Amino acid sequence: MPLIPEEPQIHEQAQGPRATPASGRTAPTPRPVPGPRPAAPPRPGRPGPVRPAPPAQRASRDTAPAKPGPSGPATPAAAPAAPQIQLIPATPDGALDAAEEAVDLLLDSGRTPGDVLVITTGEPHPWAAHELSFGDAAYWAQHDAGDDVFYADAAVADRAASRTVVVVALNGGPEAAAVTALTVAHSRAGALLIVCGDPQRINSVLGAGV
């Protein structure tokens, strides 16, 4: 049989050059950049000007500062600086009133109510007594909300979380209550510790227990 010459095969090519991204991938679609969020409206009924929230404090009162490992170069300590201590001379009968005045001054200066914890050593603050009348759970729910000044007795103050300012009223009670209140207050205060009471007693307790 005569051989039929094969017809040359013509491979079709797409006309025009094909655009190939340099990276071999399709460039992602740019996302819209959100604009600035409006500032939160001030809460009604709060004395003093509204200021931005303070820097975040420790996540939990039980969280201890990280300890450096046994090896490796030394790193700066992660623990926050000790709070500033302010003493307000007051008798046991006047310590609670002095603490209330200190709280008012803090709020007038721009501190938010949730920044402040007040610890008493004698009679509980009327607010605490009122809230405890609704039960222990309701009382601590006010603490967890963190949007108002919280008042605690020295006996349960160790359950309170850290706050920027802690105010202690040495309004009576045994010496052990004063030691407990000042020790807990010193560990919970993020920036400022205010103690209202007898200066000699405060200095002796601070020197021995803190």
mmCIF file of C-alpha atoms in Angstrom:
data_model
loop_
_atom_site.group_PDB
_atom_site.id
_atom_site.type_symbol
_atom_site.label_atom_id
_atom_site.label_comp_id
_atom_site.label_asym_id
_atom_site.label_seq_id
_atom_site.Cartn_x
_atom_site.Cartn_y
_atom_site.Cartn_z
ATOM 1 C CA MET A 1 0.000 0.000 0.000
ATOM 2 C CA PRO A 2 1.247 3.486 -0.720
ATOM 3 C CA LEU A 3 2.155 5.352 2.385
ATOM 4 C CA ILE A 4 0.084 8.412 3.051
ATOM 5 C CA PRO A 5 2.259 11.115 4.423
ATOM 6 C CA GLU A 6 1.140 12.201 7.835
ATOM 7 C CA GLU A 7 -0.214 15.655 8.046
ATOM 8 C CA PRO A 8 1.762 17.789 10.399
ATOM 9 C CA GLN A 9 -0.104 18.450 13.629
ATOM 10 C CA ILE A 10 -0.693 22.059 14.394
ATOM 11 C CA HIS A 11 -0.923 22.943 18.044
ATOM 12 C CA GLU A 12 -3.175 25.856 18.653
ATOM 13 C CA GLN A 13 -1.876 28.485 20.917
ATOM 14 C CA ALA A 14 -3.909 31.141 22.639
ATOM 15 C CA GLN A 15 -3.571 34.325 20.805
ATOM 16 C CA GLY A 16 -1.808 37.100 22.652
ATOM 17 C CA PRO A 17 0.460 36.740 25.656
ATOM 18 C CA ARG A 18 -0.972 35.280 28.855
ATOM 19 C CA ALA A 19 -0.604 37.430 31.938
ATOM 20 C CA THR A 20 1.062 35.473 34.679
ATOM 21 C CA PRO A 21 1.491 37.081 38.101
ATOM 22 C CA ALA A 22 5.117 37.300 39.133
ATOM 23 C CA SER A 23 4.442 35.412 42.320
ATOM 24 C CA GLY A 24 2.284 32.774 40.637
ATOM 25 C CA ARG A 25 -0.669 33.657 42.865
ATOM 26 C CA THR A 26 -3.566 35.996 42.458
ATOM 27 C CA ALA A 27 -3.052 39.187 44.449
ATOM 28 C CA PRO A 28 -5.442 39.322 47.416
ATOM 29 C CA THR A 29 -8.256 41.771 47.307
ATOM 30 C CA PRO A 30 -7.457 44.665 49.656
ATOM 31 C CA ARG A 31 -9.725 44.863 52.646
ATOM 32 C CA PRO A 32 -11.406 48.103 53.589
ATOM 33 C CA VAL A 33 -9.762 49.863 56.502
ATOM 34 C CA PRO A 34 -12.322 50.598 59.227
ATOM 35 C CA GLY A 35 -12.515 54.132 60.481
ATOM 36 C CA PRO A 36 -12.030 55.130 64.104
ATOM 37 C CA ARG A 37 -14.709 53.938 66.484
ATOM 38 C CA PRO A 38 -16.647 56.631 68.302
ATOM 39 C CA ALA A 39 -15.767 57.079 71.950
ATOM 40 C CA ALA A 40 -18.088 55.358 74.426
ATOM 41 C CA PRO A 41 -20.644 57.752 75.917
ATOM 42 C CA PRO A 42 -19.999 58.676 79.562
ATOM 43 C CA ARG A 43 -21.948 56.745 82.179
ATOM 44 C CA PRO A 44 -24.599 58.864 83.860
ATOM 45 C CA GLY A 45 -24.388 59.701 87.500
ATOM 46 C CA ARG A 46 -20.609 59.443 87.864
ATOM 47 C CA PRO A 47 -18.913 62.375 89.587
ATOM 48 C CA GLY A 48 -15.902 63.994 87.980
ATOM 49 C CA PRO A 49 -14.789 63.971 84.341
ATOM 50 C CA VAL A 50 -14.668 60.712 82.450
ATOM 51 C CA ARG A 51 -11.184 59.493 81.738
ATOM 52 C CA PRO A 52 -10.002 56.580 79.620
ATOM 53 C CA ALA A 53 -9.764 53.257 81.350
ATOM 54 C CA PRO A 54 -6.426 52.632 83.117
ATOM 55 C CA PRO A 55 -3.906 50.175 81.724
ATOM 56 C CA ALA A 56 -4.884 46.579 82.116
ATOM 57 C CA GLN A 57 -4.059 45.100 85.470
ATOM 58 C CA ARG A 58 -3.156 41.542 86.313
ATOM 59 C CA ALA A 59 -5.602 39.067 84.826
ATOM 60 C CA SER A 60 -6.137 37.336 88.146
ATOM 61 C CA ARG A 61 -5.249 38.014 91.724
ATOM 62 C CA ASP A 62 -3.759 34.532 91.909
ATOM 63 C CA THR A 63 -1.406 35.117 89.006
ATOM 64 C CA ALA A 64 2.186 35.297 90.210
ATOM 65 C CA PRO A 65 4.929 37.147 88.327
ATOM 66 C CA ALA A 66 6.948 34.938 86.020
ATOM 67 C CA LYS A 67 10.144 33.570 87.493
ATOM 68 C CA PRO A 68 13.292 33.396 85.366
ATOM 69 C CA GLY A 69 14.437 29.942 84.346
ATOM 70 C CA PRO A 70 17.532 28.302 85.759
ATOM 71 C CA SER A 71 19.554 29.015 82.631
ATOM 72 C CA GLY A 72 19.869 31.766 80.045
ATOM 73 C CA PRO A 73 20.603 35.469 80.326
ATOM 74 C CA ALA A 74 18.882 37.495 82.996
ATOM 75 C CA THR A 75 15.730 39.316 81.906
ATOM 76 C CA PRO A 76 14.005 42.337 83.495
ATOM 77 C CA ALA A 77 11.489 41.480 86.200
ATOM 78 C CA ALA A 78 7.901 41.342 84.947
ATOM 79 C CA ALA A 79 6.337 42.213 88.304
ATOM 80 C CA PRO A 80 4.674 45.644 88.484
ATOM 81 C CA ALA A 81 6.145 48.351 90.668
ATOM 82 C CA ALA A 82 4.995 48.584 94.284
ATOM 83 C CA PRO A 83 2.043 50.935 94.801
ATOM 84 C CA GLN A 84 2.478 54.387 96.259
ATOM 85 C CA ILE A 85 1.328 54.491 99.899
ATOM 86 C CA GLN A 86 -0.584 57.438 101.336
ATOM 87 C CA LEU A 87 -1.441 57.668 105.048
ATOM 88 C CA ILE A 88 -4.449 59.636 106.299
ATOM 89 C CA PRO A 89 -4.444 60.072 110.104
ATOM 90 C CA ALA A 90 -7.804 59.114 111.613
ATOM 91 C CA THR A 91 -9.255 57.612 114.770
ATOM 92 C CA PRO A 92 -11.049 54.255 114.556
ATOM 93 C CA ASP A 93 -14.377 56.106 114.748
ATOM 94 C CA GLY A 94 -13.383 58.494 111.957
ATOM 95 C CA ALA A 95 -11.490 56.104 109.690
ATOM 96 C CA LEU A 96 -14.522 55.121 107.608
ATOM 97 C CA ASP A 97 -15.487 58.767 107.046
ATOM 98 C CA ALA A 98 -11.893 59.523 106.046
ATOM 99 C CA ALA A 99 -11.980 56.629 103.598
ATOM 100 C CA GLU A 100 -15.237 57.926 102.103
ATOM 101 C CA GLU A 101 -13.689 61.367 101.638
ATOM 102 C CA ALA A 102 -10.679 59.767 99.959
ATOM 103 C CA VAL A 103 -12.972 57.891 97.564
ATOM 104 C CA ASP A 104 -14.853 61.089 96.736
ATOM 105 C CA LEU A 105 -11.579 62.866 95.966
ATOM 106 C CA LEU A 106 -10.468 59.979 93.754
ATOM 107 C CA LEU A 107 -13.694 60.098 91.748
ATOM 108 C CA ASP A 108 -13.567 63.889 91.521
ATOM 109 C CA SER A 109 -10.017 63.653 90.166
ATOM 110 C CA GLY A 110 -11.177 61.397 87.336
ATOM 111 C CA ARG A 111 -10.813 57.873 88.683
ATOM 112 C CA THR A 112 -13.615 55.579 87.573
ATOM 113 C CA PRO A 113 -15.589 53.834 90.338
ATOM 114 C CA GLY A 114 -14.428 50.443 89.105
ATOM 115 C CA ASP A 115 -10.835 51.472 89.877
ATOM 116 C CA VAL A 116 -11.427 51.555 93.634
ATOM 117 C CA LEU A 117 -11.570 48.851 96.314
ATOM 118 C CA VAL A 118 -12.271 49.762 99.970
ATOM 119 C CA ILE A 119 -11.365 47.369 102.803
ATOM 120 C CA THR A 120 -12.657 47.796 106.361
ATOM 121 C CA THR A 121 -11.349 46.162 109.552
ATOM 122 C CA GLY A 122 -14.231 46.866 111.946
ATOM 123 C CA GLU A 123 -17.887 47.451 111.153
ATOM 124 C CA PRO A 124 -18.639 46.734 107.485
ATOM 125 C CA HIS A 125 -19.392 49.651 105.201
ATOM 126 C CA PRO A 126 -23.168 50.295 104.904
ATOM 127 C CA TRP A 127 -23.019 49.503 101.184
ATOM 128 C CA ALA A 128 -21.473 46.101 101.869
ATOM 129 C CA ALA A 129 -24.010 45.344 104.588
ATOM 130 C CA HIS A 130 -26.847 46.286 102.246
ATOM 131 C CA GLU A 131 -25.567 44.165 99.355
ATOM 132 C CA LEU A 132 -24.880 41.182 101.619
ATOM 133 C CA SER A 133 -28.527 41.291 102.699
ATOM 134 C CA PHE A 134 -29.352 39.978 99.214
ATOM 135 C CA GLY A 135 -26.990 37.040 99.620
ATOM 136 C CA ASP A 136 -23.332 36.250 99.129
ATOM 137 C CA ALA A 137 -23.729 35.488 95.407
ATOM 138 C CA ALA A 138 -25.372 38.836 94.659
ATOM 139 C CA TYR A 139 -22.697 40.640 96.671
ATOM 140 C CA TRP A 140 -19.792 39.100 94.746
ATOM 141 C CA ALA A 141 -21.625 39.580 91.467
ATOM 142 C CA GLN A 142 -21.265 43.306 92.118
ATOM 143 C CA HIS A 143 -17.527 42.752 92.525
ATOM 144 C CA ASP A 144 -17.247 40.744 89.303
ATOM 145 C CA ALA A 145 -19.133 43.409 87.353
ATOM 146 C CA GLY A 146 -16.270 45.797 88.157
ATOM 147 C CA ASP A 147 -18.210 48.959 87.358
ATOM 148 C CA ASP A 148 -18.529 50.475 90.833
ATOM 149 C CA VAL A 149 -16.579 51.015 94.041
ATOM 150 C CA PHE A 150 -16.455 47.727 95.943
ATOM 151 C CA TYR A 151 -16.420 47.517 99.741
ATOM 152 C CA ALA A 152 -15.110 44.404 101.498
ATOM 153 C CA ASP A 153 -14.425 43.331 105.059
ATOM 154 C CA ALA A 154 -10.850 42.325 105.879
ATOM 155 C CA ALA A 155 -12.011 38.742 106.501
ATOM 156 C CA VAL A 156 -13.050 38.287 102.845
ATOM 157 C CA ALA A 157 -10.795 40.851 101.159
ATOM 158 C CA ASP A 158 -8.494 38.135 99.814
ATOM 159 C CA ARG A 159 -11.302 37.159 97.411
ATOM 160 C CA ALA A 160 -11.216 40.588 95.790
ATOM 161 C CA ALA A 161 -9.323 41.091 92.542
ATOM 162 C CA SER A 162 -6.668 43.739 92.020
ATOM 163 C CA ARG A 163 -7.757 47.329 91.419
ATOM 164 C CA THR A 164 -5.841 50.463 90.582
ATOM 165 C CA VAL A 165 -6.503 52.051 93.987
ATOM 166 C CA VAL A 166 -7.164 50.306 97.307
ATOM 167 C CA VAL A 167 -8.372 52.262 100.352
ATOM 168 C CA VAL A 168 -8.119 50.727 103.833
ATOM 169 C CA ALA A 169 -10.193 52.020 106.763
ATOM 170 C CA LEU A 170 -8.788 50.888 110.122
ATOM 171 C CA ASN A 171 -12.151 51.416 111.794
ATOM 172 C CA GLY A 172 -11.637 49.035 114.695
ATOM 173 C CA GLY A 173 -11.389 45.290 114.890
ATOM 174 C CA PRO A 174 -8.555 43.117 116.198
ATOM 175 C CA GLU A 175 -4.911 43.615 115.294
ATOM 176 C CA ALA A 176 -5.061 40.529 113.088
ATOM 177 C CA ALA A 177 -7.727 42.209 110.948
ATOM 178 C CA ALA A 178 -5.473 45.233 110.423
ATOM 179 C CA VAL A 179 -2.560 43.013 109.414
ATOM 180 C CA THR A 180 -4.754 41.046 107.012
ATOM 181 C CA ALA A 181 -6.311 44.178 105.506
ATOM 182 C CA LEU A 182 -2.990 45.928 104.918
ATOM 183 C CA THR A 183 -1.277 42.823 103.562
ATOM 184 C CA VAL A 184 -4.110 42.099 101.118
ATOM 185 C CA ALA A 185 -4.458 45.777 100.186
ATOM 186 C CA HIS A 186 -0.754 46.065 99.402
ATOM 187 C CA SER A 187 -0.930 43.055 97.083
ATOM 188 C CA ARG A 188 -4.142 44.203 95.345
ATOM 189 C CA ALA A 189 -3.284 47.884 94.799
ATOM 190 C CA GLY A 190 -2.033 48.509 91.290
ATOM 191 C CA ALA A 191 -0.929 52.140 91.663
ATOM 192 C CA LEU A 192 -2.041 53.645 94.979
ATOM 193 C CA LEU A 193 -2.704 52.371 98.512
ATOM 194 C CA ILE A 194 -4.479 54.773 100.878
ATOM 195 C CA VAL A 195 -4.666 53.843 104.565
ATOM 196 C CA CYS A 196 -6.906 55.736 106.994
ATOM 197 C CA GLY A 197 -6.108 55.207 110.665
ATOM 198 C CA ASP A 198 -3.582 55.717 113.433
ATOM 199 C CA PRO A 199 -0.217 56.445 111.718
ATOM 200 C CA GLN A 200 1.784 54.686 114.445
ATOM 201 C CA ARG A 201 -0.324 51.564 114.107
ATOM 202 C CA ILE A 202 -0.164 51.709 110.322
ATOM 203 C CA ASN A 203 3.626 52.010 110.297
ATOM 204 C CA SER A 204 4.058 49.152 112.737
ATOM 205 C CA VAL A 205 1.768 46.876 110.718
ATOM 206 C CA LEU A 206 3.234 47.867 107.356
ATOM 207 C CA GLY A 207 6.724 47.286 108.651
ATOM 208 C CA ALA A 208 5.910 43.876 110.080
ATOM 209 C CA GLY A 209 3.318 42.476 107.700
ATOM 210 C CA VAL A 210 4.047 43.955 104.263
#
